[in-house]
């Protein structure tokens, strides 16, 4: 039972906003087989949310789930997975998860809960107060209409500075599918803000005074944590620095390990100079500066420090102070974020896309972060920005928007790459104001539906990077050939899988990568050099499967798949090997129940298969191969007409991708004709009830494999 | 020097090389001898006057697995501890006075091993620290020399110059990799 198991908090909190009922369940008894996080979310949706439920229906549930490693001292453990019927999935909503870092997950565990399941719909705006065992639904009338920052501030003042607030902004309140929830000021989960808004739930604020118990040997635990720190690289587990240094055999100018000794956090008071041994475990924080990586050298002088998630030394949310934006745009001079969210503002402007962008791009990023992270508008991995560019530059808007609305939009500012354009555009989206604001607030699928634009206009155009179902590619063939393609076919939103790309972009020479690939996946042919792709083979499919299972495991354990898995390392003396069994070692020590790598990987496969089952159930069709696992036409084209498998193209071959999918389905034990698991496969993974349910609905392959 | 002194001397040699490696410097045997004398090993080194101390130190260095030697451009052997001063960095240090060779060998290694072209800006930053004028002069020298005929460049659509070796990368592939490298920031 819960009391005898470490790692888990032991309880799941359920809050029914319709009835006001608040209760708890035992985590281990009900959800141990799916670990937590996304696994727990999928299980709740399978058991409790019927097929056909809409994202904004009261019957939809919103599962905020941490994992067994959250709140411990495992590096990079700050992830919350929020699983629900995902509103931007097109043409029909299906299961999906938003993921956020920050400190919400750890606080939830410290309060005594592995997950929070939100049910029903409040009859008025409310917020949820969680202070250990004390849980209350409180009135949020005074907060409704506020941005995320004010909401966070007010609730923090009410509860105390040690609480963590996850809140929605105006986008979530207006039930925008593109709404997001944000905790700890900058840590966002896309697509789920509108679901909160539909439940009239403005925020969840958590305070926890407990701790997470480690059941295993404490000395072993500490040793493993130190080992893990020793094999960390920089952001995205880039294991070599971007600069030649006496302390590294290899370097890679494209590495996110940009913190070269001598650099300065120029906006810190006083400025901080990066010094010392780059491998020093107390200086890991110096390695990553997302702003400098994405925006160039100028960003160093605006850098205050790195911020980040629970127990994570990477600090990928770079905090910037840019005084000029206060004068020019009337916004605060401080902002912080990483990756796409850092570049939210810049990416709208074609003229700011070239290279690192410099000062103009930095200002656009500051304006974008100010608006998006306060109003809670999601970028859909940059698809929002690419959509606007294509709509405007392709003449779609001029042809379809009413002339009055079109004229009301300050296109002159857009054309001048003036970030002030965002001060007009983003509130339109958050408030669903006008036709443009409303359509963009509903995601890419709404563009096709509302304006009768064929999906093929996007799917044929590589510049959109559109993949399918209303979402873009996320590290696909451009990074990793067939492996990337397979991964991008599997989800109902953008794949958000980094297991594969973190390996291929780790910065090590190809021969070293191939040596590691041989050790892990059985053959050097599991990996190609970028843009020098060879035909599909079973080893690539094995790596694709491994990548997906590890992503699901990370989302279930609460560790960061933007950093893991840690199978490569900066350590010369280890031949640059990391440790493929790190997750199982940590979980075994945390829970006190030994679990080897193979057993934990089976748990990952169980979780992923449950996601598959939910997709099959809610699509009402078994043929996933034809109906779901699709690849956009641009993947099979090359702008210069280069043939597949020639050096210097990411063009894939249709027949070869067909073989790649065969290899993958075989690796998964799924029916190759339909890409669906059979009853036996469900049963073998401990999901017999799921298999039987689908069989009863005629949703397993006919041969019963 | 008695046989009993060898372990201490060996240890001192390792320390002398490590000291230099920690300062990002390569050392020859003569400098190691100087450092040993400064540490009080002079008497030990001079116990056999017929043996040149440098030769003796070289012989001892060849038996120290933790110390690596490098055939310097000057023709002599230089030493470093790879744990403190990597082979890659050691080669850069050794070639620093010969700009064209320094650039060419770095370009070749990147093209061969990773494989990738490198942005020209790489050579303006530490540890190369080359002025644009010096880089341009090196290019001219390379263009005029048969020795460097494999060194080529490609310019991306955004105007950045990337360098590669045609011994290891075809032009079209180098161009693809350069474009990809430059757009990583738009593919996070």
Short mmCIF file of C-alpha atoms in Angstrom, two decimals, chain A residues 321-570:
data_model
loop_
_atom_site.label_atom_id
_atom_site.label_comp_id
_atom_site.label_asym_id
_atom_site.label_seq_id
_atom_site.Cartn_x
_atom_site.Cartn_y
_atom_site.Cartn_z
CA UNK A 321 16.36 42.24 -18.85
CA UNK A 322 15.94 44.52 -21.86
CA UNK A 323 15.27 48.11 -20.71
CA UNK A 324 14.46 49.41 -24.20
CA UNK A 325 11.19 47.46 -24.42
CA UNK A 326 9.70 49.39 -21.50
CA UNK A 327 10.29 52.66 -23.28
CA UNK A 328 9.21 51.46 -26.70
CA UNK A 329 6.30 49.15 -25.89
CA UNK A 330 5.30 49.96 -22.33
CA UNK A 331 5.96 46.46 -21.04
CA UNK A 332 8.11 45.12 -18.18
CA UNK A 333 11.79 44.88 -19.01
CA UNK A 334 12.11 41.35 -17.63
CA UNK A 335 11.00 38.08 -19.18
CA UNK A 336 12.14 34.47 -19.20
CA UNK A 337 11.54 31.38 -21.27
CA UNK A 338 13.13 28.88 -23.61
CA UNK A 339 12.87 27.43 -27.11
CA UNK A 340 9.68 28.28 -29.01
CA UNK A 341 8.14 30.14 -26.08
CA UNK A 342 11.20 32.37 -25.89
CA UNK A 343 10.84 33.10 -29.60
CA UNK A 344 7.04 33.42 -29.60
CA UNK A 345 7.15 37.06 -30.74
CA UNK A 346 10.01 36.87 -33.18
CA UNK A 347 8.59 33.97 -35.14
CA UNK A 348 5.62 35.94 -36.47
CA UNK A 349 7.94 38.10 -38.54
CA UNK A 350 9.52 36.74 -41.67
CA UNK A 351 12.05 39.56 -41.54
CA UNK A 352 13.29 38.50 -38.12
CA UNK A 353 13.79 34.85 -38.93
CA UNK A 354 17.21 35.09 -40.54
CA UNK A 355 20.16 33.91 -38.47
CA UNK A 356 20.16 34.74 -34.81
CA UNK A 357 18.25 37.94 -35.38
CA UNK A 358 20.09 40.40 -33.18
CA UNK A 359 18.55 43.29 -31.25
CA UNK A 360 15.30 43.51 -33.24
CA UNK A 361 14.62 39.84 -32.68
CA UNK A 362 15.37 40.17 -28.97
CA UNK A 363 12.81 42.96 -28.62
CA UNK A 364 10.20 40.95 -30.51
CA UNK A 365 10.87 38.02 -28.20
CA UNK A 366 10.40 40.23 -25.14
CA UNK A 367 7.05 41.55 -26.42
CA UNK A 368 5.95 38.06 -27.37
CA UNK A 369 6.80 36.58 -23.97
CA UNK A 370 5.10 39.45 -22.18
CA UNK A 371 1.84 38.84 -24.04
CA UNK A 372 1.76 35.08 -24.50
CA UNK A 373 2.84 34.20 -20.98
CA UNK A 374 0.30 36.59 -19.45
CA UNK A 375 -2.72 36.03 -21.70
CA UNK A 376 -1.92 32.35 -21.99
CA UNK A 377 -1.71 31.97 -25.76
CA UNK A 378 0.00 28.84 -27.05
CA UNK A 379 2.12 28.75 -30.20
CA UNK A 380 1.45 25.09 -31.13
CA UNK A 381 5.20 24.65 -31.58
CA UNK A 382 5.35 27.71 -33.81
CA UNK A 383 2.47 26.64 -36.05
CA UNK A 384 0.49 29.71 -34.98
CA UNK A 385 3.25 31.95 -36.30
CA UNK A 386 3.74 29.95 -39.50
CA UNK A 387 -0.02 29.96 -40.04
CA UNK A 388 -0.22 33.74 -39.79
CA UNK A 389 2.71 34.20 -42.14
CA UNK A 390 1.22 31.87 -44.73
CA UNK A 391 -2.25 33.36 -44.38
CA UNK A 392 -0.95 36.89 -44.83
CA UNK A 393 1.79 36.35 -47.36
CA UNK A 394 -0.29 33.87 -49.35
CA UNK A 395 -3.13 36.36 -49.68
CA UNK A 396 -5.62 34.16 -47.86
CA UNK A 397 -6.52 36.83 -45.31
CA UNK A 398 -7.08 39.58 -47.81
CA UNK A 399 -9.39 37.28 -49.74
CA UNK A 400 -11.32 35.94 -46.80
CA UNK A 401 -11.45 38.51 -44.01
CA UNK A 402 -13.98 41.26 -44.28
CA UNK A 403 -12.38 44.43 -45.58
CA UNK A 404 -13.19 46.35 -42.41
CA UNK A 405 -11.52 43.80 -40.17
CA UNK A 406 -8.58 43.42 -42.54
CA UNK A 407 -8.05 47.19 -42.52
CA UNK A 408 -8.20 47.25 -38.72
CA UNK A 409 -5.10 45.10 -38.43
CA UNK A 410 -1.83 47.08 -38.41
CA UNK A 411 -0.18 45.24 -41.30
CA UNK A 412 2.18 48.16 -41.81
CA UNK A 413 3.79 47.28 -38.49
CA UNK A 414 3.95 43.64 -39.50
CA UNK A 415 5.67 44.58 -42.74
CA UNK A 416 8.19 46.68 -40.80
CA UNK A 417 8.93 43.81 -38.37
CA UNK A 418 7.66 46.09 -35.62
CA UNK A 419 6.96 44.12 -32.42
CA UNK A 420 4.16 46.61 -31.66
CA UNK A 421 2.14 44.53 -34.14
CA UNK A 422 1.95 41.86 -31.44
CA UNK A 423 0.27 44.28 -29.03
CA UNK A 424 -2.64 44.22 -31.44
CA UNK A 425 -2.56 40.62 -32.62
CA UNK A 426 -2.08 38.58 -29.46
CA UNK A 427 -5.02 40.12 -27.55
CA UNK A 428 -7.22 39.46 -30.59
CA UNK A 429 -6.30 35.78 -30.29
CA UNK A 430 -6.60 35.59 -26.51
CA UNK A 431 -9.97 37.31 -26.51
CA UNK A 432 -11.13 35.59 -29.71
CA UNK A 433 -11.82 39.02 -31.07
CA UNK A 434 -13.01 39.27 -34.67
CA UNK A 435 -12.78 36.54 -37.24
CA UNK A 436 -9.00 36.45 -37.36
CA UNK A 437 -8.62 36.30 -33.59
CA UNK A 438 -11.25 33.61 -33.28
CA UNK A 439 -9.86 31.40 -36.03
CA UNK A 440 -6.28 31.62 -34.81
CA UNK A 441 -7.45 30.91 -31.26
CA UNK A 442 -8.88 27.60 -32.43
CA UNK A 443 -5.76 26.24 -34.07
CA UNK A 444 -4.76 25.26 -37.58
CA UNK A 445 -7.74 23.00 -38.16
CA UNK A 446 -10.04 25.98 -37.75
CA UNK A 447 -8.25 27.68 -40.64
CA UNK A 448 -9.20 24.79 -42.90
CA UNK A 449 -12.76 24.57 -41.62
CA UNK A 450 -13.64 28.24 -41.45
CA UNK A 451 -12.12 29.45 -44.64
CA UNK A 452 -12.56 26.29 -46.74
CA UNK A 453 -8.83 26.03 -47.28
CA UNK A 454 -7.80 22.49 -48.21
CA UNK A 455 -5.49 20.87 -45.68
CA UNK A 456 -3.24 20.03 -48.63
CA UNK A 457 -2.38 23.73 -49.01
CA UNK A 458 -0.47 23.31 -45.74
CA UNK A 459 0.56 19.66 -45.99
CA UNK A 460 2.13 20.14 -49.44
CA UNK A 461 4.13 23.16 -48.32
CA UNK A 462 7.35 22.34 -46.49
CA UNK A 463 7.65 25.91 -45.22
CA UNK A 464 4.62 25.36 -42.98
CA UNK A 465 6.24 22.24 -41.44
CA UNK A 466 2.63 21.10 -41.01
CA UNK A 467 2.36 17.37 -40.36
CA UNK A 468 -1.23 16.25 -39.70
CA UNK A 469 -4.30 16.60 -37.50
CA UNK A 470 -3.85 20.33 -37.00
CA UNK A 471 -0.27 20.11 -35.78
CA UNK A 472 3.28 20.51 -37.04
CA UNK A 473 6.20 18.13 -37.25
CA UNK A 474 8.38 17.99 -34.17
CA UNK A 475 11.87 16.68 -34.95
CA UNK A 476 11.01 14.55 -37.94
CA UNK A 477 12.94 13.62 -41.11
CA UNK A 478 15.00 16.82 -41.04
CA UNK A 479 16.66 15.59 -37.86
CA UNK A 480 16.43 11.86 -38.01
CA UNK A 481 15.18 10.35 -41.29
CA UNK A 482 12.78 7.44 -40.95
CA UNK A 483 13.09 7.39 -37.17
CA UNK A 484 11.79 10.95 -37.00
CA UNK A 485 9.02 10.17 -39.47
CA UNK A 486 7.80 7.16 -37.50
CA UNK A 487 7.72 9.16 -34.27
CA UNK A 488 5.76 11.98 -35.89
CA UNK A 489 3.05 9.60 -37.08
CA UNK A 490 2.15 8.41 -33.61
CA UNK A 491 0.55 11.26 -31.70
CA UNK A 492 -2.62 13.30 -32.00
CA UNK A 493 -0.73 16.56 -31.60
CA UNK A 494 2.90 17.42 -32.40
CA UNK A 495 5.03 14.54 -31.21
CA UNK A 496 7.01 16.37 -28.49
CA UNK A 497 9.45 13.48 -28.44
CA UNK A 498 13.10 14.40 -27.85
CA UNK A 499 14.62 11.00 -27.12
CA UNK A 500 15.81 10.65 -30.71
CA UNK A 501 16.82 14.21 -31.47
CA UNK A 502 18.71 14.59 -28.21
CA UNK A 503 20.88 11.72 -29.39
CA UNK A 504 21.43 12.66 -33.02
CA UNK A 505 22.17 16.30 -32.16
CA UNK A 506 24.35 15.56 -29.14
CA UNK A 507 27.44 16.90 -30.94
CA UNK A 508 29.60 13.78 -30.87
CA UNK A 509 31.34 12.63 -34.07
CA UNK A 510 29.38 10.17 -36.15
CA UNK A 511 31.72 7.26 -35.36
CA UNK A 512 31.20 7.77 -31.63
CA UNK A 513 27.43 8.02 -32.10
CA UNK A 514 27.46 4.81 -34.13
CA UNK A 515 29.48 3.03 -31.46
CA UNK A 516 26.92 4.06 -28.84
CA UNK A 517 24.08 3.10 -31.19
CA UNK A 518 25.57 -0.37 -31.59
CA UNK A 519 25.71 -0.79 -27.83
CA UNK A 520 22.14 0.39 -27.30
CA UNK A 521 20.19 -0.63 -30.41
CA UNK A 522 22.31 -3.45 -31.76
CA UNK A 523 23.75 -1.93 -34.91
CA UNK A 524 25.56 1.16 -36.15
CA UNK A 525 22.89 1.24 -38.85
CA UNK A 526 20.34 2.37 -36.26
CA UNK A 527 21.60 5.86 -37.05
CA UNK A 528 22.50 7.86 -40.17
CA UNK A 529 24.39 11.10 -40.56
CA UNK A 530 21.93 13.98 -40.97
CA UNK A 531 20.78 14.32 -44.55
CA UNK A 532 22.68 11.19 -45.60
CA UNK A 533 19.90 8.73 -45.10
CA UNK A 534 20.01 5.06 -45.97
CA UNK A 535 16.99 2.78 -46.46
CA UNK A 536 14.86 1.71 -43.54
CA UNK A 537 15.99 -1.17 -41.39
CA UNK A 538 14.80 -2.89 -38.20
CA UNK A 539 17.41 -1.12 -36.06
CA UNK A 540 16.04 2.30 -36.90
CA UNK A 541 12.58 1.02 -36.03
CA UNK A 542 13.96 -0.32 -32.76
CA UNK A 543 15.41 3.11 -32.00
CA UNK A 544 12.10 4.78 -32.89
CA UNK A 545 10.29 2.44 -30.52
CA UNK A 546 12.87 3.06 -27.80
CA UNK A 547 12.52 6.81 -28.32
CA UNK A 548 8.75 6.68 -27.96
CA UNK A 549 8.82 4.38 -24.93
CA UNK A 550 11.33 6.61 -23.17
CA UNK A 551 9.26 9.69 -23.91
CA UNK A 552 6.21 8.03 -22.40
CA UNK A 553 8.25 6.86 -19.42
CA UNK A 554 9.59 10.32 -18.82
CA UNK A 555 6.09 11.78 -19.04
CA UNK A 556 4.94 9.13 -16.57
CA UNK A 557 7.83 9.50 -14.12
CA UNK A 558 7.85 13.29 -14.26
CA UNK A 559 11.36 13.68 -15.65
CA UNK A 560 12.21 15.87 -18.58
CA UNK A 561 12.22 14.38 -22.08
CA UNK A 562 13.67 17.66 -23.29
CA UNK A 563 16.82 16.56 -21.45
CA UNK A 564 16.66 12.77 -21.41
CA UNK A 565 17.28 9.99 -22.07
CA UNK A 566 20.86 10.14 -20.91
CA UNK A 567 22.50 7.52 -23.12
CA UNK A 568 25.34 9.79 -24.21
CA UNK A 569 27.46 11.86 -21.87
CA UNK A 570 30.30 14.39 -21.89
#
